[in-house]
XYZ file of C-alpha atoms in Angstrom:
547
model
C -24.036 141.902 -3.810
C -26.446 143.608 -1.060
C -23.823 145.994 -0.591
C -23.271 146.446 -4.383
C -27.180 147.456 -4.812
C -26.919 149.760 -1.641
C -23.629 152.124 -2.922
C -25.878 151.946 -6.463
C -28.920 153.762 -4.294
C -26.992 155.800 -2.323
C -24.643 157.313 -5.697
C -28.358 157.536 -7.609
C -29.120 159.627 -4.138
C -25.780 161.462 -4.268
C -25.982 162.195 -8.307
C -30.017 163.676 -8.570
C -28.934 165.739 -4.997
C -26.075 167.282 -6.022
C -27.158 167.472 -9.747
C -30.438 168.953 -9.537
C -30.356 170.799 -6.112
C -33.431 168.141 -4.353
C -33.216 166.337 -1.524
C -35.598 163.678 -2.335
C -37.786 164.224 0.214
C -40.670 163.932 -2.461
C -39.540 160.217 -3.491
C -40.110 159.161 0.608
C -43.145 158.349 2.329
C -43.930 159.120 5.597
C -44.251 155.917 8.093
C -42.782 154.896 11.872
C -41.243 151.802 12.197
C -40.742 150.443 15.568
C -38.515 147.435 15.958
C -38.275 144.886 18.992
C -37.031 141.891 20.290
C -39.367 139.095 21.316
C -39.614 137.411 18.221
C -36.307 137.400 17.565
C -33.439 134.114 18.221
C -31.130 134.328 21.547
C -27.467 134.730 20.468
C -28.249 135.944 16.888
C -28.028 139.686 15.148
C -31.878 140.148 14.986
C -33.236 140.224 11.031
C -33.334 143.813 9.366
C -29.631 144.324 11.075
C -26.748 144.679 10.471
C -23.828 144.675 13.100
C -20.804 147.041 11.641
C -18.324 146.619 14.939
C -18.871 145.279 18.392
C -20.730 142.075 18.965
C -24.811 142.769 19.146
C -26.988 139.699 19.850
C -30.406 139.360 21.149
C -30.551 138.845 25.135
C -32.890 137.686 27.684
C -33.079 140.238 30.362
C -36.213 139.132 32.641
C -39.223 138.620 31.141
C -38.035 140.663 27.754
C -36.008 139.761 24.415
C -33.827 142.643 24.328
C -30.450 143.504 22.014
C -26.784 143.883 23.586
C -23.494 144.290 23.328
C -21.314 142.105 24.688
C -17.410 143.273 23.256
C -15.517 145.179 25.225
C -13.147 146.946 23.009
C -10.141 149.704 22.398
C -11.330 153.163 24.513
C -11.051 154.208 20.814
C -13.477 152.070 19.274
C -16.995 152.907 18.385
C -19.392 149.253 18.318
C -21.925 150.573 15.679
C -25.083 148.119 14.670
C -27.458 149.445 11.486
C -30.980 149.258 10.653
C -30.052 148.005 6.638
C -33.338 148.196 5.166
C -35.548 152.523 5.807
C -33.159 155.489 5.790
C -34.968 158.663 7.067
C -33.505 162.755 6.729
C -35.835 164.336 8.984
C -36.454 161.589 11.785
C -38.047 161.466 15.460
C -36.054 158.134 17.388
C -35.843 156.637 20.935
C -34.967 153.575 22.438
C -35.323 152.332 25.743
C -31.753 151.450 27.404
C -29.726 150.332 30.254
C -25.960 150.525 31.031
C -24.723 146.944 32.468
C -21.098 147.121 32.579
C -18.467 148.741 31.099
C -15.068 150.320 33.399
C -13.391 152.915 30.421
C -17.206 152.976 28.727
C -20.269 152.673 29.829
C -24.385 153.549 27.988
C -24.667 154.274 24.294
C -27.785 155.287 22.168
C -28.789 156.261 19.313
C -26.955 157.275 14.958
C -29.102 158.962 12.600
C -28.540 159.626 9.116
C -25.878 157.634 8.696
C -23.877 157.487 5.770
C -21.546 154.376 6.596
C -19.750 153.341 9.833
C -17.470 156.752 9.443
C -20.055 159.582 9.015
C -23.377 160.227 11.403
C -24.621 162.080 13.757
C -24.818 160.140 17.522
C -27.453 161.056 21.033
C -25.553 159.315 23.802
C -25.876 158.572 28.010
C -22.682 157.588 29.689
C -23.831 156.819 33.678
C -19.949 156.422 34.171
C -19.810 160.402 33.307
C -22.832 161.364 34.213
C -23.683 163.131 30.742
C -25.892 163.406 28.023
C -24.215 164.418 24.321
C -24.452 164.319 20.885
C -21.623 164.444 18.365
C -21.465 164.110 15.045
C -18.664 161.948 13.783
C -17.378 163.102 9.882
C -14.929 160.469 8.374
C -14.312 158.995 11.837
C -13.414 162.108 14.038
C -16.008 162.755 16.703
C -16.658 165.738 17.795
C -19.152 166.884 20.253
C -21.806 169.350 19.735
C -23.485 169.291 23.249
C -23.556 168.066 26.062
C -25.692 168.311 30.117
C -25.334 166.330 33.776
C -27.529 163.842 34.187
C -28.019 161.464 37.023
C -26.005 158.237 36.609
C -27.166 154.642 36.778
C -27.767 151.484 35.522
C -31.292 151.353 35.020
C -33.309 151.410 32.202
C -33.625 155.187 30.721
C -35.718 156.233 27.485
C -33.287 158.851 24.720
C -35.143 160.602 21.970
C -34.062 162.804 19.811
C -35.103 163.932 16.872
C -34.022 166.701 13.565
C -35.477 168.485 11.270
C -33.675 170.523 8.867
C -30.490 171.374 10.743
C -32.416 171.368 14.148
C -31.713 168.716 16.904
C -33.173 167.977 20.072
C -32.073 165.297 22.398
C -34.211 164.315 25.698
C -33.749 161.718 27.859
C -36.289 159.961 30.210
C -37.800 163.981 29.230
C -36.276 165.654 31.978
C -32.766 166.090 30.526
C -32.785 168.377 27.441
C -30.322 169.409 24.440
C -31.287 171.875 21.273
C -28.297 172.185 18.456
C -28.190 173.105 15.523
C -26.164 171.895 12.149
C -25.107 171.169 8.831
C -22.745 168.937 8.268
C -24.201 165.294 7.750
C -27.778 166.437 5.235
C -30.224 163.986 3.316
C -31.259 160.932 4.247
C -29.250 158.374 5.835
C -29.839 155.125 7.972
C -30.624 154.946 12.026
C -28.513 152.772 14.830
C -27.470 151.762 17.847
C -24.085 152.664 19.766
C -22.012 151.782 21.933
C -17.893 152.785 22.532
C -15.084 151.005 23.845
C -16.106 148.513 26.604
C -19.812 149.324 26.853
C -21.791 146.481 27.715
C -25.253 148.214 27.309
C -29.063 146.811 26.039
C -31.636 148.397 24.069
C -34.925 147.745 23.379
C -38.089 149.413 21.718
C -36.516 151.152 18.740
C -38.698 153.400 17.256
C -37.865 155.993 13.812
C -40.887 157.844 11.947
C -40.410 160.872 9.839
C -40.023 161.301 5.811
C -38.205 157.477 4.651
C -37.607 155.498 2.369
C -37.542 152.293 1.961
C -34.764 149.869 0.303
C -35.443 146.488 -1.494
C -34.812 143.509 -0.382
C -31.491 142.415 -2.433
C -32.966 140.125 -5.827
C -32.192 136.292 -4.622
C -29.262 135.254 -6.402
C -29.781 133.876 -10.234
C -28.541 130.671 -11.008
C -25.443 130.988 -13.522
C -25.646 127.842 -17.116
C -25.191 124.582 -15.928
C -21.710 123.484 -16.945
C -22.110 119.668 -17.564
C -20.364 116.463 -18.966
C -22.158 114.383 -21.288
C -20.546 111.862 -23.036
C -16.335 112.896 -22.100
C -17.740 116.195 -23.501
C -18.342 119.803 -22.112
C -21.573 120.866 -21.939
C -22.879 124.910 -20.217
C -26.548 125.527 -20.530
C -27.486 123.013 -22.837
C -24.775 123.815 -25.394
C -21.826 121.482 -25.826
C -18.596 124.193 -26.258
C -14.952 123.554 -26.718
C -12.731 124.776 -23.748
C -9.985 126.969 -23.981
C -8.087 127.562 -20.571
C -5.737 130.095 -18.581
C -4.786 129.069 -14.232
C -4.997 131.875 -12.644
C -3.980 130.025 -9.202
C -4.424 132.867 -7.577
C -6.707 135.155 -8.908
C -8.607 134.980 -4.993
C -5.770 136.806 -3.736
C -7.098 140.221 -3.156
C -9.899 142.017 -4.394
C -7.673 144.078 -6.248
C -6.009 140.373 -8.266
C -9.755 138.936 -8.326
C -10.841 142.703 -10.512
C -7.847 142.717 -13.130
C -8.772 138.884 -13.948
C -11.997 139.919 -14.228
C -11.576 143.520 -16.298
C -9.519 140.627 -18.328
C -12.543 138.900 -19.470
C -13.716 140.140 -22.585
C -10.069 139.973 -23.407
C -9.714 136.750 -23.062
C -12.626 135.850 -25.076
C -12.219 138.266 -27.720
C -9.311 135.379 -28.167
C -11.059 132.603 -27.019
C -10.295 132.075 -23.803
C -13.514 131.366 -22.029
C -12.379 128.976 -19.323
C -10.463 130.273 -15.691
C -8.577 128.551 -12.864
C -8.904 129.971 -9.820
C -7.884 128.934 -6.253
C -8.793 128.909 -2.639
C -5.955 128.280 -0.978
C -3.200 129.784 -3.470
C -1.049 126.976 -4.900
C 2.739 127.834 -5.862
C 3.130 132.069 -5.523
C 7.091 131.486 -7.048
C 9.099 133.708 -6.733
C 10.378 135.218 -3.634
C 7.927 133.512 -1.513
C 6.237 130.203 -3.051
C 4.231 130.105 0.107
C 3.320 133.561 -0.773
C -0.402 132.190 -1.987
C -3.814 133.109 -0.108
C -5.344 130.576 2.281
C -8.949 131.013 2.044
C -10.048 129.092 5.017
C -9.426 129.874 8.514
C -7.143 126.893 10.379
C -10.253 125.372 11.475
C -12.061 124.875 7.626
C -14.101 127.651 7.527
C -14.226 130.093 4.589
C -13.221 133.197 4.873
C -16.380 136.164 3.968
C -13.683 137.903 1.909
C -13.052 135.391 -0.004
C -17.228 134.353 -0.345
C -17.191 137.239 -1.996
C -14.774 137.607 -4.751
C -15.509 133.531 -6.054
C -19.304 135.215 -6.443
C -17.853 138.524 -8.239
C -15.711 136.332 -10.456
C -17.788 133.298 -11.497
C -21.035 135.975 -11.516
C -18.373 137.341 -13.883
C -17.289 134.361 -16.194
C -21.499 133.497 -16.041
C -22.711 136.404 -18.179
C -19.875 135.966 -20.784
C -20.824 131.931 -20.765
C -17.688 131.355 -19.387
C -16.802 128.563 -17.025
C -14.576 128.085 -13.596
C -12.471 125.940 -12.273
C -12.570 126.274 -8.580
C -9.466 124.329 -6.448
C -10.037 123.861 -2.998
C -7.110 122.009 -1.195
C -3.082 122.779 -2.039
C -0.310 121.006 -0.452
C 1.329 124.592 0.178
C -1.521 125.069 2.939
C -2.626 122.017 4.646
C -0.140 122.320 7.344
C -2.375 125.169 7.897
C -5.406 123.646 9.120
C -5.012 122.219 12.319
C -6.617 118.615 11.889
C -8.043 116.551 7.986
C -11.452 116.743 10.398
C -10.124 120.935 9.674
C -9.931 120.029 6.005
C -13.434 118.140 5.770
C -14.552 120.968 7.128
C -13.476 123.310 4.410
C -14.228 120.746 1.951
C -18.172 121.302 3.007
C -18.156 124.688 3.181
C -17.100 125.152 -0.386
C -19.072 123.209 -1.144
C -22.354 124.809 0.500
C -21.401 128.204 -0.550
C -21.213 127.076 -4.198
C -24.513 125.087 -3.507
C -25.889 128.097 -2.102
C -25.272 130.865 -3.524
C -26.140 128.915 -7.887
C -22.702 129.069 -8.763
C -23.195 126.660 -11.459
C -20.889 127.040 -14.354
C -18.178 125.674 -12.386
C -16.190 122.865 -11.605
C -13.878 121.833 -8.447
C -10.389 120.315 -8.484
C -10.750 119.203 -4.405
C -6.844 119.285 -4.666
C -4.238 120.263 -6.773
C -0.851 117.928 -6.706
C -2.044 114.801 -4.665
C 0.490 113.076 -2.806
C 2.862 115.781 -4.042
C 5.858 114.489 -2.067
C 7.771 117.807 -0.638
C 4.591 119.689 -0.079
C 2.118 117.153 1.575
C 1.405 116.912 4.670
C -1.617 115.516 6.381
C -2.048 112.756 5.443
C -5.432 112.629 3.862
C -3.932 114.341 0.318
C -0.970 111.362 0.228
C -0.567 108.290 -0.123
C -0.660 105.095 0.383
C -4.422 104.026 0.055
C -5.201 107.405 -2.249
C -7.576 106.224 -4.067
C -10.454 105.196 -1.670
C -9.128 108.876 -0.142
C -9.890 110.377 -3.762
C -12.876 109.048 -3.447
C -13.572 109.974 0.407
C -13.229 113.456 -0.247
C -15.223 113.558 -3.537
C -18.453 111.919 -0.893
C -18.035 114.663 1.078
C -18.867 117.255 -1.161
C -20.937 115.744 -3.140
C -23.491 115.283 -0.523
C -24.220 118.457 -0.071
C -23.790 119.635 -3.768
C -24.072 116.507 -6.035
C -24.925 118.069 -8.885
C -21.355 119.835 -9.124
C -18.733 118.576 -10.899
C -15.846 117.490 -9.158
C -12.353 115.623 -10.102
C -8.691 115.449 -8.085
C -5.434 116.840 -9.242
C -2.169 114.337 -9.953
C 1.099 114.952 -8.671
C 2.223 113.773 -12.372
C 5.581 112.007 -10.124
C 4.463 110.976 -7.150
C 2.612 107.705 -8.508
C -0.422 108.338 -7.770
C -3.518 107.579 -9.825
C -5.895 110.284 -12.471
C -8.930 108.252 -11.731
C -11.096 106.753 -8.832
C -14.020 105.638 -7.920
C -16.963 109.110 -8.534
C -14.922 111.673 -10.395
C -16.326 113.509 -13.190
C -13.530 115.272 -14.376
C -10.340 113.693 -14.863
C -7.525 115.940 -13.898
C -3.575 115.876 -14.805
C -0.983 118.366 -14.619
C 2.949 118.838 -16.615
C 3.378 116.563 -19.163
C 1.039 113.502 -18.417
C -0.744 112.483 -21.907
C -3.715 112.840 -22.900
C -5.746 110.021 -21.822
C -8.364 109.024 -24.753
C -11.111 108.502 -22.399
C -13.119 110.872 -19.901
C -13.481 114.126 -20.165
C -9.496 116.064 -19.266
C -8.437 119.037 -17.660
C -4.144 119.360 -18.148
C -4.757 121.376 -14.827
C -0.935 122.495 -14.821
C 1.029 122.605 -17.957
C 4.990 122.862 -17.795
C 5.613 126.226 -17.078
C 7.791 127.608 -20.064
C 8.743 131.271 -18.061
C 10.990 131.202 -15.162
C 8.819 132.353 -11.769
C 12.126 134.856 -11.302
C 11.665 136.102 -14.641
C 7.882 136.483 -15.358
C 6.060 136.582 -18.480
C 9.807 135.932 -20.300
C 9.988 133.558 -23.678
C 13.134 131.663 -25.898
C 12.247 130.087 -29.005
C 12.316 126.691 -27.475
C 9.630 127.780 -25.170
C 7.488 128.656 -27.883
C 8.175 125.851 -29.630
C 6.930 123.186 -26.518
C 3.710 125.439 -26.031
C 2.217 125.834 -29.625
C 2.922 122.090 -29.720
C 0.904 121.562 -26.501
C -1.459 123.085 -27.424
C -1.851 121.719 -31.205
C -1.912 118.744 -29.017
C -5.229 120.133 -27.139
C -6.513 121.081 -29.872
C -6.479 117.909 -31.773
C -8.049 116.181 -28.106
C -11.456 117.086 -27.814
C -12.179 115.186 -25.159
C -9.173 117.620 -22.988
C -8.907 120.515 -21.739
C -5.831 123.182 -22.076
C -5.496 125.350 -18.959
C -2.108 127.761 -19.966
C 0.326 128.164 -17.317
C 2.833 130.820 -16.472
C 4.943 132.629 -13.778
C 3.412 135.863 -15.369
C 0.380 134.898 -14.284
C 1.128 133.314 -11.377
C 2.836 134.461 -9.715
C 2.718 137.042 -7.039
C 5.027 139.895 -7.097
C 7.515 137.625 -9.799
C 10.575 139.628 -10.808
C 8.309 141.388 -12.301
C 7.376 142.788 -9.549
C 3.444 143.851 -10.320
C 2.459 139.647 -10.103
C -0.225 138.390 -10.631
C -1.203 139.667 -13.844
C -4.402 139.421 -14.624
C -3.679 140.803 -17.961
C -2.034 139.427 -21.426
C 0.498 141.256 -21.646
C 3.148 141.574 -24.409
C 5.103 138.512 -25.953
C 7.297 138.051 -24.060
C 10.451 138.716 -25.937
C 12.384 140.386 -22.665
C 11.489 142.634 -19.848
C 10.190 145.645 -21.363
C 7.724 142.975 -23.380
C 6.763 140.515 -20.349
C 3.690 138.416 -21.004
C 1.923 136.087 -23.258
C -0.030 137.323 -26.106
C 1.152 134.977 -28.012
C -0.823 132.131 -25.812
C -4.107 134.823 -27.249
C -3.287 135.079 -30.935
C -2.585 131.790 -30.968
C -5.752 130.631 -29.491
C -7.600 133.218 -31.191
C -5.992 132.204 -34.770
C -6.320 129.006 -34.274
C -9.418 128.559 -32.633
C -11.719 131.322 -32.244
C -13.041 134.188 -30.670
C -15.440 132.947 -27.685
C -18.837 134.369 -28.930
C -20.970 131.605 -26.165
C -22.142 128.576 -27.177
C -19.285 129.168 -29.656
C -15.510 129.865 -30.692
C -16.086 132.387 -34.902
C -13.881 133.185 -36.785
C -12.479 136.824 -35.490
C -11.263 140.008 -38.166
C -7.667 139.670 -35.713
C -4.828 137.196 -36.985
C -1.244 137.360 -36.819
C 0.986 137.885 -39.814
C 4.034 138.422 -38.002
C 4.681 135.029 -36.844
C 3.473 135.955 -33.055
C 5.174 138.532 -32.856
C 8.465 138.092 -33.058
């Protein structure tokens, strides 16, 4: 969420500067910031700094704690750490620095007027080359502005820079001086520290002074609406709700795919759809590669940062519309990607911890899709025998961290494993399993009526089966239908554009691929979604679902 706040902030600066000619200096306050590292934790990035490139951690240097870059990167890599909470335009900066090691490069320096990791001014001392230089880096391309010879050693030195308008001055130990004029980078930017390639260097007593803009810290994450189950019925934010769903199994596949689904949420609501399912470990991806789905965990079970971001983005956008998300965790096509079953436990616990810490409550969780899959499940943890106890154990791992989030485990429908177990909140079924009369029931994967290798095309028999299934779930108040199709589920598909966050057409042929008929059936028979109710829509169908 911090990234979105900062992007909006920079956009505001850009627009005001471009269209009013103001530099925003009047909005800044004169100030000085000093950053030492004595109170920071050894082995961690110091508070308020963000490591962009390299390995930046607090280390011990004699009696002092300092900030050290320890990565040994390739020659073209610029190691960079940035102060996140304050911006300067005209600025005076200083830092003490010491070159520790480096074969390709040594030393380091100060960056200022930093716009992003590819655009900033840089002053650096390199004892390997006996030089003090000033550069500008524009969109990743570094250009030297000035250079002077200085004695090179591995002792502590003090580097200072000052910039006012287009005038730059740079000194080392107050003896060696450079003066330059450059207008390439204007306005406010962040300050930070820099080294190149394998230059392992330490820094201390970093200061910056001048007109500055302090960025407010991001607001704490707000709680989303609470999903609950009461007497086999769904409640959201204290209101009983009727759920009509869409299985969007690979919605976390990439930022672009996640965005496509989010952009269609309003259209889903207009047609009565208020529940989606998305999986951290990508389920069957269909044509041409059934295993192409995302694995959102490392082999040791850590949840990938980019997947965390997509989950929170999608869940919070759903919450704005009074929608519910089913989060799938483990999938039998991806259990092979973990080293051990302990790593699978880590994945479950990491997911629980993330959802709890981010206060995401408009959700329920399918801990394992298709438990006991006869062909795809390799690890014994998600196979029979003793399936009931294994399911209860996995649930206990999750609940020990996030006890208030409802959990279920989906069985493979023809493998003989049960759909109930101790500790279960959500009774998950799939395919053609009969709708149980007891429990809060979710059919997380009804039988798919289109083919992955011809996704989004349906014949009259397909539609008859789909509408009969919809009618059965309409008549079962304790059960939720999550429509499933190759059009929405697959990656690439024969269409070449799957997965589709959009409803598309009526599915009558290659030029009309889609599931618009399902959207319109829910709208006409259930009503559009306006949290917390479905209400009759002004739109309705009179053309037999477009056929």
